[in-house]
Structures are given as structure tokens and as C-alpha cells.
Amino acid sequence: MPAMSHRLDITFHALADPTRRAILSMLLEDDMAVSDVAEPFEMSLAAVSKHLGILSRAGLISQERRGRVKWCQLEPDALRDASIWMQSFGQFEAVNLDAFEKFLATEFPGNDTAGQDG
Amino acid sequence: MPAMSHRLDITFHALADPTRRAILSMLLEDDMAVSDVAEPFEMSLAAVSKHLGILSRAGLISQERRGRVKWCQLEPDALRDASIWMQSFGQFEAVNLDAFEKFLATEFPGNDTAGQDG
DNA sequence: GCCATATTCAACCAAACGGTTGACGAAACC
DNA sequence: GGTTTCGTCAACCGTTTGGTTGAATATGGC
């Protein structure tokens, strides 16, 4: 499925930049306005705005305009496909899903949603 | 930790290209010589060789020269850091296994270890 | 209405990307 | 030892990237 491949292109590309990953980390803590996102970076607001556009097009964040402020929110679901893709490699030797479940169990001890519907 | 950040740059960048991901998928099945890796792609050997260099520098594969043949081997451990990084955003309620199965079916159509009920 | 604030747009730039080609070096074959 | 095979190197090319700047487009406050 080429569409999927293209989405992985975009996702991984979006993640392949330290500024963008830092932005995602910041948004992990709270939603933020564009200028607040930009504040800690030593680059222009326009540059950060571009980064946000890339993250947004990758689906990694969503942006909602309220008044003249545009709020940015993390959309971690977009990481799912990429994460699954990666895990398919790490766990492939034991590709059976049992192993994958065990992996999830050790990696997210508190999480028992494996096997449920999304 | 800037070194880690730089490694993530390199890893994600390496993954952000469909040719390189396809190469990784191929190496999932078996170690391969450079020319065999290149064979299915409609691009020059030199181009594939460059891709392999990028994957190698990212630690995603290793290359061992035996005679005049250079063998390429998947190194899935290198995905671990990137995978863990992504999971730090893992609000997503665990990768659900249905999605994982479907994903494997579309991404590795020839591989019948995915989708088994066992 | 006017000014300040928040954000994007447009044009530009240097550097990196993904590809090509042709030359090259090293190993293998006969 | 000449030739073929395997793979990389070097130079080049067009495109994309990540950044800049300055102008433009809202929106909100007075």
C-alpha cells in the first residue's frame, strides 16, 4: 500500500529533526500557543511556524485557532503506525503475536489493553 | 543529551525513505549481498550503495565483506532507542494487535507468519 | 479607527538530499 | 595475466530542507 508508505515517509521525516522532537516533548506537558512554542528556540518565529506546519501535516500535532492565538496539541496517535512499523523489526524473529504481547507487557507493565479493539 | 538526539536524527532520517525501509524489509528475511539488495530497485547500484551506507551509519544494518561480496545484515537493535523515544509519547493505549496484524499483512504480504491465529 | 499582538506568506539562501554517470580498486575466474 | 564481477568514489544535477528577512493578514484592546 503506497499511501501507507508515504505516510511513514512523512512521519519519520517529521521526527528526524531535533527541533521538531523538542516541540513534541514540550507539547507532551501541555497545549501551547505558537509563540510560546517558539520562545525557547534560538530561531525565528517563522521557522518554528514552519516546523509546526510539518508536524501538523504529519498529523503529529493538531492546531486550533482561538481568537488570534493558535493552540498546538500533541496527537500521539499519529506515532502509532510508525511505532508499529519499527516494532515489527525488533520482534520479528519471534514474529508471533505472543512475543509481541510479552514485549508490550514488559514495556508497558501497567497497560493491559493489548488485544482490545482500538 | 545531545549525542542521543543526534542519533535519533540519523535513525529517523534513515527511516524516512521508502527505498531504505524496503531494504530493511528485504533484510528481514535474509542477509543479502549489495547487488542482490539493489536488484529489485529501478535505480543504479551506486544509489542503492548510498542508501546502504546511510542505513549502516545509522546502525540499522551491518555490512561484512567476504571476498568481493559485501553482505548486509539487519541490526534491529538500533531501532530500540527510536522506538523507546516514540513510546514516551505512548499515550496511545498500546498498539492494538489487530492493527499490528493488518499492518504486517499489507507491509510484508509474502510473510505468512503474520495473521496466524496460533 | 488605530495600534499592538499573533501568525503566516513570499522570496531568498546555503546546505543536504537522492539520483545519475564514469572511473576506479579489489577479488575471482579461466 | 587479462577479464569480469562487486562495490565504492567523485563529480555533477535538480529538488528539498531548514533557516532568514520583510511584508501581509487576522484578531483584540483602547
PDB file of C-alpha atoms (C1' of nucleotides) in Angstrom:
ATOM      1  CA  MET A   1       0.000   0.000   0.000  1.00  0.00           C
ATOM      2  CA  PRO A   2       1.842   3.103  -1.218  1.00  0.00           C
ATOM      3  CA  ALA A   3      -0.295   5.504   0.766  1.00  0.00           C
ATOM      4  CA  MET A   4       0.864   3.911   3.973  1.00  0.00           C
ATOM      5  CA  SER A   5       4.441   4.114   2.826  1.00  0.00           C
ATOM      6  CA  HIS A   6       4.036   7.782   2.055  1.00  0.00           C
ATOM      7  CA  ARG A   7       2.617   8.409   5.492  1.00  0.00           C
ATOM      8  CA  LEU A   8       5.613   6.705   7.032  1.00  0.00           C
ATOM      9  CA  ASP A   9       7.876   8.932   4.923  1.00  0.00           C
ATOM     10  CA  ILE A  10       6.184  11.988   6.300  1.00  0.00           C
ATOM     11  CA  THR A  11       6.068  10.791   9.877  1.00  0.00           C
ATOM     12  CA  PHE A  12       9.688   9.703  10.048  1.00  0.00           C
ATOM     13  CA  HIS A  13      10.828  12.814   8.263  1.00  0.00           C
ATOM     14  CA  ALA A  14       8.941  14.950  10.747  1.00  0.00           C
ATOM     15  CA  LEU A  15      10.662  13.096  13.581  1.00  0.00           C
ATOM     16  CA  ALA A  16      14.119  13.394  12.046  1.00  0.00           C
ATOM     17  CA  ASP A  17      14.703  16.907  13.314  1.00  0.00           C
ATOM     18  CA  PRO A  18      15.749  17.775  16.858  1.00  0.00           C
ATOM     19  CA  THR A  19      13.730  20.986  16.958  1.00  0.00           C
ATOM     20  CA  ARG A  20      10.580  19.160  15.989  1.00  0.00           C
ATOM     21  CA  ARG A  21      11.168  16.405  18.515  1.00  0.00           C
ATOM     22  CA  ALA A  22      11.774  19.029  21.165  1.00  0.00           C
ATOM     23  CA  ILE A  23       8.497  20.665  20.230  1.00  0.00           C
ATOM     24  CA  LEU A  24       6.692  17.366  20.614  1.00  0.00           C
ATOM     25  CA  SER A  25       8.253  16.923  24.037  1.00  0.00           C
ATOM     26  CA  MET A  26       7.102  20.356  25.054  1.00  0.00           C
ATOM     27  CA  LEU A  27       3.592  19.618  23.886  1.00  0.00           C
ATOM     28  CA  LEU A  28       3.625  16.457  25.933  1.00  0.00           C
ATOM     29  CA  GLU A  29       3.312  18.617  29.008  1.00  0.00           C
ATOM     30  CA  ASP A  30       0.632  20.963  27.791  1.00  0.00           C
ATOM     31  CA  ASP A  31      -1.041  22.535  24.813  1.00  0.00           C
ATOM     32  CA  MET A  32       0.782  25.668  23.761  1.00  0.00           C
ATOM     33  CA  ALA A  33       0.378  28.704  21.559  1.00  0.00           C
ATOM     34  CA  VAL A  34       2.710  29.032  18.591  1.00  0.00           C
ATOM     35  CA  SER A  35       4.686  31.913  20.101  1.00  0.00           C
ATOM     36  CA  ASP A  36       5.117  30.038  23.354  1.00  0.00           C
ATOM     37  CA  VAL A  37       6.393  27.033  21.465  1.00  0.00           C
ATOM     38  CA  ALA A  38       8.839  29.289  19.666  1.00  0.00           C
ATOM     39  CA  GLU A  39      10.078  31.103  22.725  1.00  0.00           C
ATOM     40  CA  PRO A  40      12.863  28.754  23.907  1.00  0.00           C
ATOM     41  CA  PHE A  41      14.326  28.266  20.436  1.00  0.00           C
ATOM     42  CA  GLU A  42      17.043  30.444  19.033  1.00  0.00           C
ATOM     43  CA  MET A  43      15.408  30.827  15.691  1.00  0.00           C
ATOM     44  CA  SER A  44      12.775  32.998  14.175  1.00  0.00           C
ATOM     45  CA  LEU A  45       9.096  32.586  14.852  1.00  0.00           C
ATOM     46  CA  ALA A  46       8.592  31.908  11.176  1.00  0.00           C
ATOM     47  CA  ALA A  47      10.986  28.982  11.330  1.00  0.00           C
ATOM     48  CA  VAL A  48       9.130  27.461  14.258  1.00  0.00           C
ATOM     49  CA  SER A  49       5.872  28.062  12.478  1.00  0.00           C
ATOM     50  CA  LYS A  50       7.208  26.036   9.576  1.00  0.00           C
ATOM     51  CA  HIS A  51       8.214  23.226  11.900  1.00  0.00           C
ATOM     52  CA  LEU A  52       4.726  23.246  13.352  1.00  0.00           C
ATOM     53  CA  GLY A  53       3.316  23.049   9.861  1.00  0.00           C
ATOM     54  CA  ILE A  54       5.402  19.971   9.166  1.00  0.00           C
ATOM     55  CA  LEU A  55       4.341  18.346  12.419  1.00  0.00           C
ATOM     56  CA  SER A  56       0.767  19.227  11.640  1.00  0.00           C
ATOM     57  CA  ARG A  57       0.856  17.812   8.124  1.00  0.00           C
ATOM     58  CA  ALA A  58       2.346  14.658   9.598  1.00  0.00           C
ATOM     59  CA  GLY A  59      -0.620  14.504  11.934  1.00  0.00           C
ATOM     60  CA  LEU A  60       1.660  14.566  14.953  1.00  0.00           C
ATOM     61  CA  ILE A  61       0.031  17.698  16.286  1.00  0.00           C
ATOM     62  CA  SER A  62      -3.240  19.474  15.701  1.00  0.00           C
ATOM     63  CA  GLN A  63      -3.671  23.211  15.677  1.00  0.00           C
ATOM     64  CA  GLU A  64      -6.779  25.042  16.667  1.00  0.00           C
ATOM     65  CA  ARG A  65      -7.150  28.764  16.258  1.00  0.00           C
ATOM     66  CA  ARG A  66      -8.892  30.520  19.131  1.00  0.00           C
ATOM     67  CA  GLY A  67      -9.005  34.209  18.510  1.00  0.00           C
ATOM     68  CA  ARG A  68      -5.651  35.327  17.263  1.00  0.00           C
ATOM     69  CA  VAL A  69      -3.877  32.554  19.128  1.00  0.00           C
ATOM     70  CA  LYS A  70      -3.279  29.202  17.501  1.00  0.00           C
ATOM     71  CA  TRP A  71      -3.095  26.401  20.010  1.00  0.00           C
ATOM     72  CA  CYS A  72      -0.977  23.361  19.347  1.00  0.00           C
ATOM     73  CA  GLN A  73      -1.834  19.975  20.724  1.00  0.00           C
ATOM     74  CA  LEU A  74       0.043  16.710  20.593  1.00  0.00           C
ATOM     75  CA  GLU A  75      -1.610  13.950  18.563  1.00  0.00           C
ATOM     76  CA  PRO A  76       0.289  10.887  19.669  1.00  0.00           C
ATOM     77  CA  ASP A  77      -1.919   8.535  17.684  1.00  0.00           C
ATOM     78  CA  ALA A  78      -0.029   9.511  14.573  1.00  0.00           C
ATOM     79  CA  LEU A  79       3.004   7.798  16.027  1.00  0.00           C
ATOM     80  CA  ARG A  80       1.216   4.510  16.135  1.00  0.00           C
ATOM     81  CA  ASP A  81       1.838   3.350  12.583  1.00  0.00           C
ATOM     82  CA  ALA A  82       5.453   4.332  12.720  1.00  0.00           C
ATOM     83  CA  SER A  83       5.849   2.684  16.088  1.00  0.00           C
ATOM     84  CA  ILE A  84       4.236  -0.495  14.833  1.00  0.00           C
ATOM     85  CA  TRP A  85       6.446  -0.467  11.806  1.00  0.00           C
ATOM     86  CA  MET A  86       9.519  -0.250  13.979  1.00  0.00           C
ATOM     87  CA  GLN A  87       8.381  -2.896  16.379  1.00  0.00           C
ATOM     88  CA  SER A  88       7.787  -5.274  13.541  1.00  0.00           C
ATOM     89  CA  PHE A  89      11.561  -5.338  13.158  1.00  0.00           C
ATOM     90  CA  GLY A  90      12.586  -5.628  16.738  1.00  0.00           C
ATOM     91  CA  GLN A  91      10.261  -8.504  17.375  1.00  0.00           C
ATOM     92  CA  PHE A  92      10.247 -10.199  14.047  1.00  0.00           C
ATOM     93  CA  GLU A  93      12.333 -13.204  14.839  1.00  0.00           C
ATOM     94  CA  ALA A  94       9.579 -14.233  17.149  1.00  0.00           C
ATOM     95  CA  VAL A  95       7.019 -12.735  14.906  1.00  0.00           C
ATOM     96  CA  ASN A  96       4.177 -14.499  16.567  1.00  0.00           C
ATOM     97  CA  LEU A  97       1.954 -12.154  18.401  1.00  0.00           C
ATOM     98  CA  ASP A  98       2.548 -13.836  21.698  1.00  0.00           C
ATOM     99  CA  ALA A  99       6.030 -12.458  21.704  1.00  0.00           C
ATOM    100  CA  PHE A 100       4.716  -9.077  20.775  1.00  0.00           C
ATOM    101  CA  GLU A 101       2.275  -9.161  23.633  1.00  0.00           C
ATOM    102  CA  LYS A 102       5.011 -10.122  26.031  1.00  0.00           C
ATOM    103  CA  PHE A 103       7.028  -7.272  24.683  1.00  0.00           C
ATOM    104  CA  LEU A 104       4.207  -4.874  25.354  1.00  0.00           C
ATOM    105  CA  ALA A 105       3.765  -6.307  28.817  1.00  0.00           C
ATOM    106  CA  THR A 106       7.364  -5.683  29.753  1.00  0.00           C
ATOM    107  CA  GLU A 107       7.497  -2.349  28.032  1.00  0.00           C
ATOM    108  CA  PHE A 108       4.242  -1.029  29.475  1.00  0.00           C
ATOM    109  CA  PRO A 109       3.738  -3.014  32.653  1.00  0.00           C
ATOM    110  CA  GLY A 110       0.622  -1.172  33.674  1.00  0.00           C
ATOM    111  CA  ASN A 111      -1.061  -1.425  30.348  1.00  0.00           C
ATOM    112  CA  ASP A 112      -3.406  -4.327  29.766  1.00  0.00           C
ATOM    113  CA  THR A 113      -5.163  -3.096  26.670  1.00  0.00           C
ATOM    114  CA  ALA A 114      -3.247  -5.350  24.318  1.00  0.00           C
ATOM    115  CA  GLY A 115      -5.707  -7.320  22.284  1.00  0.00           C
ATOM    116  CA  GLN A 116      -8.578  -4.934  22.732  1.00  0.00           C
ATOM    117  CA  ASP A 117     -10.175  -3.123  19.860  1.00  0.00           C
ATOM    118  CA  GLY A 118      -8.677   0.220  19.042  1.00  0.00           C
TER     119      GLY A 118
ATOM    120  CA  MET B   1      21.695  14.564  25.928  1.00  0.00           C
ATOM    121  CA  PRO B   2      22.776  15.891  22.544  1.00  0.00           C
ATOM    122  CA  ALA B   3      24.507  12.703  21.388  1.00  0.00           C
ATOM    123  CA  MET B   4      21.310  10.772  21.788  1.00  0.00           C
ATOM    124  CA  SER B   5      19.436  13.451  19.955  1.00  0.00           C
ATOM    125  CA  HIS B   6      21.863  13.270  17.084  1.00  0.00           C
ATOM    126  CA  ARG B   7      21.472   9.513  16.905  1.00  0.00           C
ATOM    127  CA  LEU B   8      17.729   9.919  16.732  1.00  0.00           C
ATOM    128  CA  ASP B   9      18.191  12.417  13.908  1.00  0.00           C
ATOM    129  CA  ILE B  10      20.178   9.847  11.989  1.00  0.00           C
ATOM    130  CA  THR B  11      17.895   6.944  12.740  1.00  0.00           C
ATOM    131  CA  PHE B  12      14.675   8.730  11.843  1.00  0.00           C
ATOM    132  CA  HIS B  13      16.216  10.240   8.771  1.00  0.00           C
ATOM    133  CA  ALA B  14      17.347   6.807   7.644  1.00  0.00           C
ATOM    134  CA  LEU B  15      13.814   5.516   8.101  1.00  0.00           C
ATOM    135  CA  ALA B  16      12.220   8.433   6.274  1.00  0.00           C
ATOM    136  CA  ASP B  17      12.850   6.986   2.842  1.00  0.00           C
ATOM    137  CA  PRO B  18      10.748   4.267   1.217  1.00  0.00           C
ATOM    138  CA  THR B  19      13.702   2.657  -0.540  1.00  0.00           C
ATOM    139  CA  ARG B  20      15.586   2.331   2.701  1.00  0.00           C
ATOM    140  CA  ARG B  21      12.579   0.907   4.514  1.00  0.00           C
ATOM    141  CA  ALA B  22      12.091  -1.549   1.679  1.00  0.00           C
ATOM    142  CA  ILE B  23      15.712  -2.596   2.026  1.00  0.00           C
ATOM    143  CA  LEU B  24      15.222  -3.197   5.725  1.00  0.00           C
ATOM    144  CA  SER B  25      12.184  -5.317   4.951  1.00  0.00           C
ATOM    145  CA  MET B  26      14.170  -7.366   2.495  1.00  0.00           C
ATOM    146  CA  LEU B  27      16.942  -7.906   5.012  1.00  0.00           C
ATOM    147  CA  LEU B  28      14.361  -9.072   7.478  1.00  0.00           C
ATOM    148  CA  GLU B  29      14.098 -12.283   5.503  1.00  0.00           C
ATOM    149  CA  ASP B  30      17.774 -12.907   4.994  1.00  0.00           C
ATOM    150  CA  ASP B  31      21.222 -11.404   4.786  1.00  0.00           C
ATOM    151  CA  MET B  32      21.934 -10.189   1.283  1.00  0.00           C
ATOM    152  CA  ALA B  33      24.783  -9.031  -0.895  1.00  0.00           C
ATOM    153  CA  VAL B  34      24.740  -5.411  -2.043  1.00  0.00           C
ATOM    154  CA  SER B  35      23.949  -6.283  -5.654  1.00  0.00           C
ATOM    155  CA  ASP B  36      21.114  -8.555  -4.604  1.00  0.00           C
ATOM    156  CA  VAL B  37      19.693  -5.792  -2.488  1.00  0.00           C
ATOM    157  CA  ALA B  38      19.914  -3.475  -5.470  1.00  0.00           C
ATOM    158  CA  GLU B  39      18.401  -5.861  -7.983  1.00  0.00           C
ATOM    159  CA  PRO B  40      14.669  -5.166  -7.484  1.00  0.00           C
ATOM    160  CA  PHE B  41      15.079  -1.387  -7.454  1.00  0.00           C
ATOM    161  CA  GLU B  42      14.875   0.720 -10.551  1.00  0.00           C
ATOM    162  CA  MET B  43      17.890   2.767  -9.704  1.00  0.00           C
ATOM    163  CA  SER B  44      21.610   2.439 -10.077  1.00  0.00           C
ATOM    164  CA  LEU B  45      23.743   0.220  -7.911  1.00  0.00           C
ATOM    165  CA  ALA B  46      25.567   3.291  -6.728  1.00  0.00           C
ATOM    166  CA  ALA B  47      22.332   4.790  -5.454  1.00  0.00           C
ATOM    167  CA  VAL B  48      21.475   1.662  -3.507  1.00  0.00           C
ATOM    168  CA  SER B  49      25.010   1.559  -2.196  1.00  0.00           C
ATOM    169  CA  LYS B  50      24.492   5.061  -0.843  1.00  0.00           C
ATOM    170  CA  HIS B  51      21.260   4.015   0.834  1.00  0.00           C
ATOM    171  CA  LEU B  52      23.062   1.094   2.426  1.00  0.00           C
ATOM    172  CA  GLY B  53      25.712   3.483   3.664  1.00  0.00           C
ATOM    173  CA  ILE B  54      23.076   5.607   5.315  1.00  0.00           C
ATOM    174  CA  LEU B  55      21.455   2.586   6.922  1.00  0.00           C
ATOM    175  CA  SER B  56      24.848   1.397   8.053  1.00  0.00           C
ATOM    176  CA  ARG B  57      25.845   4.723   9.571  1.00  0.00           C
ATOM    177  CA  ALA B  58      22.526   4.698  11.373  1.00  0.00           C
ATOM    178  CA  GLY B  59      23.422   1.302  12.773  1.00  0.00           C
ATOM    179  CA  LEU B  60      20.314  -0.226  11.259  1.00  0.00           C
ATOM    180  CA  ILE B  61      22.334  -2.702   9.273  1.00  0.00           C
ATOM    181  CA  SER B  62      25.856  -4.064   9.447  1.00  0.00           C
ATOM    182  CA  GLN B  63      27.997  -4.898   6.460  1.00  0.00           C
ATOM    183  CA  GLU B  64      30.647  -7.548   6.346  1.00  0.00           C
ATOM    184  CA  ARG B  65      32.908  -8.047   3.380  1.00  0.00           C
ATOM    185  CA  ARG B  66      33.570 -11.654   2.445  1.00  0.00           C
ATOM    186  CA  GLY B  67      35.715 -11.856  -0.634  1.00  0.00           C
ATOM    187  CA  ARG B  68      34.449  -9.336  -3.090  1.00  0.00           C
ATOM    188  CA  VAL B  69      30.923  -9.648  -1.806  1.00  0.00           C
ATOM    189  CA  LYS B  70      29.665  -7.362   0.930  1.00  0.00           C
ATOM    190  CA  TRP B  71      26.942  -8.936   2.983  1.00  0.00           C
ATOM    191  CA  CYS B  72      24.279  -6.811   4.592  1.00  0.00           C
ATOM    192  CA  GLN B  73      22.591  -7.809   7.784  1.00  0.00           C
ATOM    193  CA  LEU B  74      19.716  -6.228   9.641  1.00  0.00           C
ATOM    194  CA  GLU B  75      20.536  -4.800  13.048  1.00  0.00           C
ATOM    195  CA  PRO B  76      17.132  -4.328  14.571  1.00  0.00           C
ATOM    196  CA  ASP B  77      18.509  -3.305  17.939  1.00  0.00           C
ATOM    197  CA  ALA B  78      19.280   0.101  16.517  1.00  0.00           C
ATOM    198  CA  LEU B  79      15.565   0.705  16.309  1.00  0.00           C
ATOM    199  CA  ARG B  80      15.260   0.336  20.016  1.00  0.00           C
ATOM    200  CA  ASP B  81      16.171   3.866  21.077  1.00  0.00           C
ATOM    201  CA  ALA B  82      13.959   5.403  18.461  1.00  0.00           C
ATOM    202  CA  SER B  83      11.172   3.060  19.384  1.00  0.00           C
ATOM    203  CA  ILE B  84      11.525   3.904  23.037  1.00  0.00           C
ATOM    204  CA  TRP B  85      11.568   7.579  22.235  1.00  0.00           C
ATOM    205  CA  MET B  86       8.310   7.190  20.397  1.00  0.00           C
ATOM    206  CA  GLN B  87       6.774   5.246  23.194  1.00  0.00           C
ATOM    207  CA  SER B  88       7.449   8.076  25.565  1.00  0.00           C
ATOM    208  CA  PHE B  89       4.579   9.652  23.687  1.00  0.00           C
ATOM    209  CA  GLY B  90       2.682   6.469  24.095  1.00  0.00           C
ATOM    210  CA  GLN B  91      -0.498   7.867  25.402  1.00  0.00           C
ATOM    211  CA  PHE B  92      -1.907   5.726  22.667  1.00  0.00           C
ATOM    212  CA  GLU B  93      -3.393   2.862  24.562  1.00  0.00           C
ATOM    213  CA  ALA B  94      -0.909   0.237  23.485  1.00  0.00           C
ATOM    214  CA  VAL B  95      -0.624  -0.772  19.959  1.00  0.00           C
ATOM    215  CA  ASN B  96      -3.602  -2.928  19.369  1.00  0.00           C
ATOM    216  CA  LEU B  97      -2.774  -6.254  17.899  1.00  0.00           C
ATOM    217  CA  ASP B  98      -5.449  -6.160  15.233  1.00  0.00           C
ATOM    218  CA  ALA B  99      -3.785  -3.147  13.738  1.00  0.00           C
ATOM    219  CA  PHE B 100      -0.445  -4.852  14.033  1.00  0.00           C
ATOM    220  CA  GLU B 101      -1.664  -7.904  12.137  1.00  0.00           C
ATOM    221  CA  LYS B 102      -3.258  -5.837   9.404  1.00  0.00           C
ATOM    222  CA  PHE B 103      -0.166  -3.796   9.165  1.00  0.00           C
ATOM    223  CA  LEU B 104       2.061  -6.810   8.738  1.00  0.00           C
ATOM    224  CA  ALA B 105      -0.255  -8.201   6.111  1.00  0.00           C
ATOM    225  CA  THR B 106      -0.033  -5.070   3.994  1.00  0.00           C
ATOM    226  CA  GLU B 107       3.601  -4.297   4.594  1.00  0.00           C
ATOM    227  CA  PHE B 108       5.008  -7.824   4.258  1.00  0.00           C
ATOM    228  CA  PRO B 109       2.475  -9.541   2.028  1.00  0.00           C
ATOM    229  CA  GLY B 110       4.611 -12.588   1.388  1.00  0.00           C
ATOM    230  CA  ASN B 111       5.187 -13.318   5.003  1.00  0.00           C
ATOM    231  CA  ASP B 112       2.664 -15.759   6.340  1.00  0.00           C
ATOM    232  CA  THR B 113       3.774 -15.601   9.926  1.00  0.00           C
ATOM    233  CA  ALA B 114       1.533 -12.614  10.332  1.00  0.00           C
ATOM    234  CA  GLY B 115      -2.097 -13.266  10.794  1.00  0.00           C
ATOM    235  CA  GLN B 116      -1.723 -16.734  12.139  1.00  0.00           C
ATOM    236  CA  ASP B 117      -4.118 -17.494  14.885  1.00  0.00           C
ATOM    237  CA  GLY B 118      -1.704 -19.665  16.768  1.00  0.00           C
TER     238      GLY B 118
ATOM    239  C1'  DG C   1     -10.254  53.819  13.848  1.00  0.00           C
ATOM    240  C1'  DC C   2      -5.705  52.840  15.363  1.00  0.00           C
ATOM    241  C1'  DC C   3      -2.126  50.361  17.257  1.00  0.00           C
ATOM    242  C1'  DA C   4      -0.219  46.176  19.173  1.00  0.00           C
ATOM    243  C1'  DT C   5      -0.133  41.152  19.054  1.00  0.00           C
ATOM    244  C1'  DA C   6      -0.134  36.559  16.822  1.00  0.00           C
ATOM    245  C1'  DT C   7       0.835  34.051  12.893  1.00  0.00           C
ATOM    246  C1'  DT C   8       1.715  33.139   8.189  1.00  0.00           C
ATOM    247  C1'  DC C   9       3.354  34.201   3.473  1.00  0.00           C
ATOM    248  C1'  DA C  10       6.857  35.092  -0.082  1.00  0.00           C
ATOM    249  C1'  DA C  11      11.216  35.475  -1.590  1.00  0.00           C
ATOM    250  C1'  DC C  12      15.555  34.230  -0.921  1.00  0.00           C
ATOM    251  C1'  DC C  13      19.833  31.498   0.625  1.00  0.00           C
ATOM    252  C1'  DA C  14      23.274  27.794   1.632  1.00  0.00           C
ATOM    253  C1'  DA C  15      23.450  23.104   2.509  1.00  0.00           C
ATOM    254  C1'  DA C  16      21.871  18.472   2.120  1.00  0.00           C
ATOM    255  C1'  DC C  17      19.237  15.018  -0.450  1.00  0.00           C
ATOM    256  C1'  DG C  18      18.504  11.410  -3.899  1.00  0.00           C
ATOM    257  C1'  DG C  19      19.729  10.376  -8.037  1.00  0.00           C
ATOM    258  C1'  DT C  20      22.961   9.908 -12.310  1.00  0.00           C
ATOM    259  C1'  DT C  21      27.324   8.709 -14.738  1.00  0.00           C
ATOM    260  C1'  DG C  22      32.050   7.226 -15.375  1.00  0.00           C
ATOM    261  C1'  DA C  23      36.319   5.930 -13.312  1.00  0.00           C
ATOM    262  C1'  DC C  24      38.395   3.204 -10.030  1.00  0.00           C
ATOM    263  C1'  DG C  25      40.233  -0.799  -6.824  1.00  0.00           C
ATOM    264  C1'  DA C  26      39.896  -5.364  -5.241  1.00  0.00           C
ATOM    265  C1'  DA C  27      38.651 -10.110  -5.582  1.00  0.00           C
ATOM    266  C1'  DA C  28      37.583 -14.119  -8.519  1.00  0.00           C
ATOM    267  C1'  DC C  29      37.793 -16.849 -12.801  1.00  0.00           C
ATOM    268  C1'  DC C  30      39.785 -19.129 -16.623  1.00  0.00           C
TER     269       DC C  30
ATOM    270  C1'  DG D   1      47.548 -12.161 -16.550  1.00  0.00           C
ATOM    271  C1'  DG D   2      43.708 -10.412 -18.735  1.00  0.00           C
ATOM    272  C1'  DT D   3      38.864 -10.028 -17.900  1.00  0.00           C
ATOM    273  C1'  DT D   4      34.802  -9.983 -15.409  1.00  0.00           C
ATOM    274  C1'  DT D   5      32.245  -9.081 -11.198  1.00  0.00           C
ATOM    275  C1'  DC D   6      31.366  -6.416  -6.970  1.00  0.00           C
ATOM    276  C1'  DG D   7      31.184  -2.311  -4.828  1.00  0.00           C
ATOM    277  C1'  DT D   8      32.604   2.459  -3.914  1.00  0.00           C
ATOM    278  C1'  DC D   9      34.214   7.068  -5.155  1.00  0.00           C
ATOM    279  C1'  DA D  10      33.927  11.591  -7.295  1.00  0.00           C
ATOM    280  C1'  DA D  11      31.710  14.867  -9.737  1.00  0.00           C
ATOM    281  C1'  DC D  12      27.686  16.591 -11.113  1.00  0.00           C
ATOM    282  C1'  DC D  13      22.481  17.806 -11.260  1.00  0.00           C
ATOM    283  C1'  DG D  14      17.811  19.257  -9.888  1.00  0.00           C
ATOM    284  C1'  DT D  15      14.965  19.383  -5.684  1.00  0.00           C
ATOM    285  C1'  DT D  16      14.135  19.792  -0.981  1.00  0.00           C
ATOM    286  C1'  DT D  17      15.430  21.320   3.530  1.00  0.00           C
ATOM    287  C1'  DG D  18      15.910  24.493   7.313  1.00  0.00           C
ATOM    288  C1'  DG D  19      16.780  28.852   8.018  1.00  0.00           C
ATOM    289  C1'  DT D  20      16.495  34.134   7.209  1.00  0.00           C
ATOM    290  C1'  DT D  21      14.007  38.577   6.367  1.00  0.00           C
ATOM    291  C1'  DG D  22      10.224  41.692   5.480  1.00  0.00           C
ATOM    292  C1'  DA D  23       5.544  42.225   4.162  1.00  0.00           C
ATOM    293  C1'  DA D  24       0.861  40.683   4.794  1.00  0.00           C
ATOM    294  C1'  DT D  25      -3.226  39.032   7.355  1.00  0.00           C
ATOM    295  C1'  DA D  26      -6.021  38.463  11.035  1.00  0.00           C
ATOM    296  C1'  DT D  27      -7.649  39.447  15.800  1.00  0.00           C
ATOM    297  C1'  DG D  28      -8.008  42.035  20.162  1.00  0.00           C
ATOM    298  C1'  DG D  29      -7.675  46.204  23.096  1.00  0.00           C
ATOM    299  C1'  DC D  30      -8.318  51.016  23.781  1.00  0.00           C
TER     300       DC D  30
END
